[in-house]
Short mmCIF file of N, CA and C in Angstrom, two decimals:
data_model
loop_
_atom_site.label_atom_id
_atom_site.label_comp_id
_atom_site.label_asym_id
_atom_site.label_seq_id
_atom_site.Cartn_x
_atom_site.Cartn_y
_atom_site.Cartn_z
N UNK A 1 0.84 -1.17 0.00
CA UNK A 1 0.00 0.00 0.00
C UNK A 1 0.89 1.24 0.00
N UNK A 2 1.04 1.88 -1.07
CA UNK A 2 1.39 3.30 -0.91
C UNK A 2 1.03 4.34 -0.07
N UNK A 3 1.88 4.92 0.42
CA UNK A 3 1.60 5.97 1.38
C UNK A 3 2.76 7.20 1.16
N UNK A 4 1.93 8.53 1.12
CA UNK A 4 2.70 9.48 1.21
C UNK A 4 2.43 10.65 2.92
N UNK A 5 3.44 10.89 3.33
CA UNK A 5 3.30 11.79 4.59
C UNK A 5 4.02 12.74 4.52
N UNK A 6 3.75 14.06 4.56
CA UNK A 6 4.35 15.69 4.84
C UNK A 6 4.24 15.96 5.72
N UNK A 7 5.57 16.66 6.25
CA UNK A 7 5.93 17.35 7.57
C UNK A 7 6.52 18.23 6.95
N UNK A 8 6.79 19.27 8.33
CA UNK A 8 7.25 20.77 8.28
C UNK A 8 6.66 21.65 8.13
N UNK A 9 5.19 21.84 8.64
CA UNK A 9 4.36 22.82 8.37
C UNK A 9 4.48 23.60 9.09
N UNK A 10 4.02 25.34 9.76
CA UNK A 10 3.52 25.49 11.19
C UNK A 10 3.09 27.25 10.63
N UNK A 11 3.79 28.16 11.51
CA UNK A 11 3.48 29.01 11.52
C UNK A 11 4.79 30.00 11.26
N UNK A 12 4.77 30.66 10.19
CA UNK A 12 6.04 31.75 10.17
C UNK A 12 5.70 32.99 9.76
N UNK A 13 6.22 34.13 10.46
CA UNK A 13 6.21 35.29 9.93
C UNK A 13 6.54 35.68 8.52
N UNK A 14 5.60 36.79 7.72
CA UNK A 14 5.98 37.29 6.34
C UNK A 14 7.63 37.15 6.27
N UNK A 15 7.95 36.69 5.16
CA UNK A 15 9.78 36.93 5.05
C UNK A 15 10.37 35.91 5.36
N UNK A 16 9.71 34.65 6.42
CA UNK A 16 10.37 33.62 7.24
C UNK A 16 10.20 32.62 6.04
N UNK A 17 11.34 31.81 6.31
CA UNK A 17 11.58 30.20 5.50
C UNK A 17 10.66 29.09 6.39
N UNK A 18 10.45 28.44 5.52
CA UNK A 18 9.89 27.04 5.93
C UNK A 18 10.12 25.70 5.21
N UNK A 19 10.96 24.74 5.38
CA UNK A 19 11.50 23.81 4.61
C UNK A 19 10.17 22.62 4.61
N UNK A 20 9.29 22.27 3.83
CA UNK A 20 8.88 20.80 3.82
C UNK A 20 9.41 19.44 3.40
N UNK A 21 8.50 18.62 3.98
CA UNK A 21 9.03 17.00 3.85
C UNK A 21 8.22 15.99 3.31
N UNK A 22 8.36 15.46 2.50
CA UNK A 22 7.28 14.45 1.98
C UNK A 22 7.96 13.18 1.68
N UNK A 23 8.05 12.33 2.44
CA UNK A 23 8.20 10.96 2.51
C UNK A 23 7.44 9.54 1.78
N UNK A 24 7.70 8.88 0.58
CA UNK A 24 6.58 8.17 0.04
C UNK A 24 7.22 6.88 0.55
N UNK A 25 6.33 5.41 0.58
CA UNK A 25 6.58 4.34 0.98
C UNK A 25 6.00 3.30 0.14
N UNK A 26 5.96 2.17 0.26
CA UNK A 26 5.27 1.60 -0.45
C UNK A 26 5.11 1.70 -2.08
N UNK A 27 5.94 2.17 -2.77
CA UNK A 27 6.16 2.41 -3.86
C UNK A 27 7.76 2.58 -4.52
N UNK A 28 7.81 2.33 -5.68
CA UNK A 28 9.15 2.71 -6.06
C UNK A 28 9.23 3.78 -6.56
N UNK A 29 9.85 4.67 -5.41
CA UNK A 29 10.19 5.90 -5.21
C UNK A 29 10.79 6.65 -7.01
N UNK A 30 11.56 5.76 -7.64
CA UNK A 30 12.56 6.27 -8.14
C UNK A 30 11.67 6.53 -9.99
N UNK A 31 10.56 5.52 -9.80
CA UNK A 31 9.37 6.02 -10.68
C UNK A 31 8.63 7.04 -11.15
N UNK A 32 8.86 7.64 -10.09
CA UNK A 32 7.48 8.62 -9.95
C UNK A 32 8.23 10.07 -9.80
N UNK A 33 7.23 11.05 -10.65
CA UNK A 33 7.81 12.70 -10.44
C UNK A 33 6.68 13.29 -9.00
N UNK A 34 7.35 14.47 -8.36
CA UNK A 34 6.87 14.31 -7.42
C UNK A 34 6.33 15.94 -6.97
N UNK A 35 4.96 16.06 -7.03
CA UNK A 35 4.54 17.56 -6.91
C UNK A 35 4.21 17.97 -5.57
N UNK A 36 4.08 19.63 -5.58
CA UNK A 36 3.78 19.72 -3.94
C UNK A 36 2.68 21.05 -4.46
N UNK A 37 0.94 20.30 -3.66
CA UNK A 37 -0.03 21.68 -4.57
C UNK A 37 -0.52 22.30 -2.99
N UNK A 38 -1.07 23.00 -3.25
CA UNK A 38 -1.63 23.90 -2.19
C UNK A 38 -3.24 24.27 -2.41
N UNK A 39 -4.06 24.43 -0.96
CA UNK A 39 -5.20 24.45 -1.11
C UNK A 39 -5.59 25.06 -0.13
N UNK A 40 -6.50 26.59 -0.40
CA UNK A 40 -7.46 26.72 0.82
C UNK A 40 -8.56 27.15 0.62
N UNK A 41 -9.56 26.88 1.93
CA UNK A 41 -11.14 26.48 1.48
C UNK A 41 -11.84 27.74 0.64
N UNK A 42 -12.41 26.56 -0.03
CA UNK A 42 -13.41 27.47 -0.93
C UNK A 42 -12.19 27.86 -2.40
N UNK A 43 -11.11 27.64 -2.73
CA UNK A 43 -10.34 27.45 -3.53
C UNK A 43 -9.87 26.28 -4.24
N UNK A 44 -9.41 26.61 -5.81
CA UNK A 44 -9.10 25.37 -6.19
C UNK A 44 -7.77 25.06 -6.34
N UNK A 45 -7.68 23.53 -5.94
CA UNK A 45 -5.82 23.33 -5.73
C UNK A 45 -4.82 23.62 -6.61
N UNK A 46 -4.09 24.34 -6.41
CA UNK A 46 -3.21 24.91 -7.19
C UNK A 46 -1.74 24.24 -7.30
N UNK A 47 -1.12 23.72 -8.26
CA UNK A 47 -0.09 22.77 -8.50
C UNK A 47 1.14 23.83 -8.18
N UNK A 48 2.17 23.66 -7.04
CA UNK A 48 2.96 24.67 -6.78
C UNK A 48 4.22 24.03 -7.25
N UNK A 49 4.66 23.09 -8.05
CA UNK A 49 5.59 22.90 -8.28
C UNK A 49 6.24 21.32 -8.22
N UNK A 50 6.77 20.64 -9.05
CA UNK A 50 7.02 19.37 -10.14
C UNK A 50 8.12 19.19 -10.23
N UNK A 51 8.97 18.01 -9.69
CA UNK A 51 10.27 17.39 -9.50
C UNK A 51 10.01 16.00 -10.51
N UNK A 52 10.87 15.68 -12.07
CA UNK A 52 10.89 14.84 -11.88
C UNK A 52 11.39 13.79 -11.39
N UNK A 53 11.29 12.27 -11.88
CA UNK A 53 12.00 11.38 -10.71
C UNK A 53 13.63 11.62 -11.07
N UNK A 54 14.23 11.59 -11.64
CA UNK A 54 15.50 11.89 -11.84
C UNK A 54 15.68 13.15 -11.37
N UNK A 55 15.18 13.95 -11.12
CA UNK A 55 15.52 15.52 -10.37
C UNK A 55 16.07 16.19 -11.28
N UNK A 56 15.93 16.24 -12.79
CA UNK A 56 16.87 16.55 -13.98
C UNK A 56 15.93 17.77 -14.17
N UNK A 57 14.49 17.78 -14.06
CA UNK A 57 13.37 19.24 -14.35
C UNK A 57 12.76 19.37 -13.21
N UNK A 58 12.75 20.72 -12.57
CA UNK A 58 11.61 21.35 -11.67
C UNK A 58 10.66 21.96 -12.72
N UNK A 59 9.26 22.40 -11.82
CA UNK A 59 8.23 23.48 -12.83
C UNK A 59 8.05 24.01 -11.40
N UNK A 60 7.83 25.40 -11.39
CA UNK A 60 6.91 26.00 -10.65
C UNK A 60 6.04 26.76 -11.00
N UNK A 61 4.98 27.15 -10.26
CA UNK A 61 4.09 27.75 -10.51
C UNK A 61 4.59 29.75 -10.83
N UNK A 62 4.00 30.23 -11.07
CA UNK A 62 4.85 31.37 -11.45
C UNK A 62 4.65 32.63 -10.18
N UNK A 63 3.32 32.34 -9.09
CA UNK A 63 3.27 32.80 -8.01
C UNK A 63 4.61 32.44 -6.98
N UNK A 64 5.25 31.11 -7.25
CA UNK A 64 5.98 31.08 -6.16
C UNK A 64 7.82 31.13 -6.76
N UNK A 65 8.02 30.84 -8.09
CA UNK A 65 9.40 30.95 -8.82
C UNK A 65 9.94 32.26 -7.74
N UNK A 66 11.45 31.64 -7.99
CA UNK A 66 12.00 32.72 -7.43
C UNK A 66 12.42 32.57 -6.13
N UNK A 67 11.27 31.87 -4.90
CA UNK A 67 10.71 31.83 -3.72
C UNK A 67 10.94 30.53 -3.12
N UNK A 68 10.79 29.37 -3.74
CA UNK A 68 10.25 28.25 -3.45
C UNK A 68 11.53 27.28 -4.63
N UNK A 69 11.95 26.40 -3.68
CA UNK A 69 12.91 25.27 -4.40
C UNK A 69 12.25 23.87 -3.55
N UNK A 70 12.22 23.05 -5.07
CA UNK A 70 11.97 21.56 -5.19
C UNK A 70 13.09 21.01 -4.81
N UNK A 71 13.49 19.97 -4.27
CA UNK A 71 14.28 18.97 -4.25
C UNK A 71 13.83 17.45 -3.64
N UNK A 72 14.99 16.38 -4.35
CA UNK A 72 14.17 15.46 -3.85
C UNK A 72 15.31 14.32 -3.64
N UNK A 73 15.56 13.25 -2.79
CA UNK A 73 16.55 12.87 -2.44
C UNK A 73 15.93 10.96 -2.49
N UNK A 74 16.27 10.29 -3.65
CA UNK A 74 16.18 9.16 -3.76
C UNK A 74 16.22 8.14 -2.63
N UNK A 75 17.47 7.79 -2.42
CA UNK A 75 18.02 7.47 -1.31
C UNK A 75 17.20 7.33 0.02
N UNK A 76 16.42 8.21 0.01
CA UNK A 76 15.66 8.32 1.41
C UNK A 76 14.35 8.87 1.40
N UNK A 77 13.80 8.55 -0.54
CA UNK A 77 12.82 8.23 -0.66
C UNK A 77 11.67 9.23 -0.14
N UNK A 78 12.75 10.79 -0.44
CA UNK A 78 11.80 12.10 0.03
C UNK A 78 12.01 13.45 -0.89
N UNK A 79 10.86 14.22 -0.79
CA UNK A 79 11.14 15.11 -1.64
C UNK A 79 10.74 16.73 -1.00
N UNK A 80 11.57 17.46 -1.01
CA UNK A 80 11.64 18.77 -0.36
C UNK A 80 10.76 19.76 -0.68
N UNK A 81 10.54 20.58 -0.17
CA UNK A 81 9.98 22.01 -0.26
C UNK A 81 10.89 23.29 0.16
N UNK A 82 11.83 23.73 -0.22
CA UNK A 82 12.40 25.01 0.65
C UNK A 82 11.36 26.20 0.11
N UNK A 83 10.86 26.92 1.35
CA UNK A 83 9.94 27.72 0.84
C UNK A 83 10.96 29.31 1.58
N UNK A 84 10.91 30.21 1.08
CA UNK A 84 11.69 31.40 1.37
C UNK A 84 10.99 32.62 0.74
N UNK A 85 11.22 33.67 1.51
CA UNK A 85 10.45 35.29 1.69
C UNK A 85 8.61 34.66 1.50
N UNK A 86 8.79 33.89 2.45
CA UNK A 86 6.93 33.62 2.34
C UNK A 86 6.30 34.80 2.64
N UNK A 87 5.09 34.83 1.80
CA UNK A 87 3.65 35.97 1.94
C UNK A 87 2.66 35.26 2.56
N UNK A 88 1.66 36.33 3.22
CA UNK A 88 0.59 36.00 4.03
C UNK A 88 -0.44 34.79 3.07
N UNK A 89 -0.51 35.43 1.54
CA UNK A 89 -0.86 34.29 0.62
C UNK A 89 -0.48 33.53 0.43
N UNK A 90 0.81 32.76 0.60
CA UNK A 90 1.22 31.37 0.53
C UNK A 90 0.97 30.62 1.54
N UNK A 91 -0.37 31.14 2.68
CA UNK A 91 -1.05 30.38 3.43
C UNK A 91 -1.91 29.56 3.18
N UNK A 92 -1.60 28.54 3.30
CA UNK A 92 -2.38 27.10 2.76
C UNK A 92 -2.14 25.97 3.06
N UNK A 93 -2.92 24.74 3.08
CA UNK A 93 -2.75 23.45 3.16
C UNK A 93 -1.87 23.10 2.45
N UNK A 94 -0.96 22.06 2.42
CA UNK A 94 0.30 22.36 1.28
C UNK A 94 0.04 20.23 1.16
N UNK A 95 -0.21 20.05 -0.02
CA UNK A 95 0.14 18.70 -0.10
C UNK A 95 1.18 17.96 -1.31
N UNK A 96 1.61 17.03 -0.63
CA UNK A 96 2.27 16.23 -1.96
C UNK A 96 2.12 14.85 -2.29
N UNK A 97 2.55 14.68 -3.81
CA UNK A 97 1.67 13.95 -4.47
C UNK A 97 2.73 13.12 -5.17
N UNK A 98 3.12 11.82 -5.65
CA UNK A 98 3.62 11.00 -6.69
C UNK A 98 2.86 10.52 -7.24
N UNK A 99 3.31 10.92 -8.95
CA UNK A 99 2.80 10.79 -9.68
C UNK A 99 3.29 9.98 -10.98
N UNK A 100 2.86 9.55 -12.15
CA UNK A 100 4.00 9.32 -13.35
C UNK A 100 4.95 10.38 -13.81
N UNK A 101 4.32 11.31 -14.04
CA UNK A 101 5.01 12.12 -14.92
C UNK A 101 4.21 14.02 -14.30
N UNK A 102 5.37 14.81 -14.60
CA UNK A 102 5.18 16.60 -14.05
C UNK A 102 4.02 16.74 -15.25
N UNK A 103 3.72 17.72 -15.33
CA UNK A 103 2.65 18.96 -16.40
C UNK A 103 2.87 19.79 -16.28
N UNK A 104 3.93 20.06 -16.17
CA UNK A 104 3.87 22.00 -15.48
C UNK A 104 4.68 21.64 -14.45
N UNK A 105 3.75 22.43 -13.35
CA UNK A 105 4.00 22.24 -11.95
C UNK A 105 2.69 21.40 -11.25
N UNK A 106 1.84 20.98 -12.33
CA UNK A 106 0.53 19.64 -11.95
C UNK A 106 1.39 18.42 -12.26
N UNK A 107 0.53 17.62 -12.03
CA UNK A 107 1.00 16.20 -12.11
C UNK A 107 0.09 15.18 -13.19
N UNK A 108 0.63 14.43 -14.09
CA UNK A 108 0.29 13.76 -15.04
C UNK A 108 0.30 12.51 -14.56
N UNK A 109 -0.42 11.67 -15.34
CA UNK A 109 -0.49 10.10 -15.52
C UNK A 109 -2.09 9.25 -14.80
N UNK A 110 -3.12 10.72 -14.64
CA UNK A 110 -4.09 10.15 -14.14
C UNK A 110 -4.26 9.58 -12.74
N UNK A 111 -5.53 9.78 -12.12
CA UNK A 111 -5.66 10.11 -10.78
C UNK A 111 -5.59 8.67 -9.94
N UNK A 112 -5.62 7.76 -11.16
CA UNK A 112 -5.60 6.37 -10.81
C UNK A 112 -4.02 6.05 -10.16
N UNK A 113 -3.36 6.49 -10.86
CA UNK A 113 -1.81 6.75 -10.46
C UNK A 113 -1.31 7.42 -9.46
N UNK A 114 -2.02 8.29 -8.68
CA UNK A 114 -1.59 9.27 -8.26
C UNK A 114 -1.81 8.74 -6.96
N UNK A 115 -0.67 9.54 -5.76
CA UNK A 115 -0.78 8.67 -4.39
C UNK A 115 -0.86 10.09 -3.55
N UNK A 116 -1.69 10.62 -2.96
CA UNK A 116 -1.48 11.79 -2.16
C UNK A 116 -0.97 11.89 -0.83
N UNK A 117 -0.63 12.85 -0.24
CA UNK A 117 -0.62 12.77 1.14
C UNK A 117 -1.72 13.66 1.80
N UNK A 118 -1.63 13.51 3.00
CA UNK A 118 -2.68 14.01 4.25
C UNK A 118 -2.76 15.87 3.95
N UNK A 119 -1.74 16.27 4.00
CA UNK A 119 -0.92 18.05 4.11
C UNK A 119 -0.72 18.19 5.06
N UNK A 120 0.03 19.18 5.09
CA UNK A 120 0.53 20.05 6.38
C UNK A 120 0.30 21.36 5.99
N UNK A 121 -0.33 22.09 7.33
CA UNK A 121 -0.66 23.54 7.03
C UNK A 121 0.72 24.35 7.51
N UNK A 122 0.67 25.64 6.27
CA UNK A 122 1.62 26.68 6.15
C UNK A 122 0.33 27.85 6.59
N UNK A 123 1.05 28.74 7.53
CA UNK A 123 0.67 29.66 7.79
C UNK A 123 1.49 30.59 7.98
N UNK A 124 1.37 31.88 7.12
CA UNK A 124 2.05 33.17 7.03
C UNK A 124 1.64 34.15 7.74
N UNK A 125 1.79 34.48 9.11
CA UNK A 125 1.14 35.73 9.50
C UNK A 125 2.21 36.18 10.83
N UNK A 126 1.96 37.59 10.81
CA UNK A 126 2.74 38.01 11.68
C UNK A 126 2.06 38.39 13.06
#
């Protein structure tokens, strides 16, 4: 059974970094490209950015370029979030996802494929 879990969420002031963690199991890690989208209520999820499995292409979304680095570390079967000069708007549920293949900064290969995790909430406020 596949399972994905994110950590590193919490609370940081405008300007503050926040590194995430997304851990997948039950799967071969080295398959799959690996996105991290964001969601808050009454909004629709927005794909923040696309590692593939070789780590050879990122995508980001164009709200967070600049801001926000993908990485993802085989080996231990996890894939990063460094998030930096966060805004009060990059407050959101933040989830990640393995998938077949990036789209962007969405994720391809159909939902049948796709393994989500729980999220962890980011909150920007001072």
């Amino acid at each position: 059974q596949a399972q994905v879990v994110e950590s590193g969420g919490g609370l940081v002031q405008p300007g503050g970094s926040l590194r995430l963690s997304c851990t997948a199991s039950g799967l071969n890690f080295d398959d799959y490209s690996m996105g991290w989208f964001r969601q808050t209520p009454g909004q629709a999820r927005e794909g923040v950015s696309c590692i593939t499995w070789s780590g050879t292409s990122r995508y980001y979304a164009d709200s967070v370029k600049g801001r926000f680095t993908i990485s993802r570390d085989n080996a231990k079967n996890t894939v990063y979030l460094q998030m930096n000069s966060l805004k009060p708007e990059d407050t959101a549920m933040y989830y990640c996802a393995a998938a077949p293949y990036c789209n962007g900064s969405d994720l391809g290969g159909g939902e049948e494929n796709t393994y989500w995790g729980q999220g962890t909430q980011v909150t920007v406020s001072s």
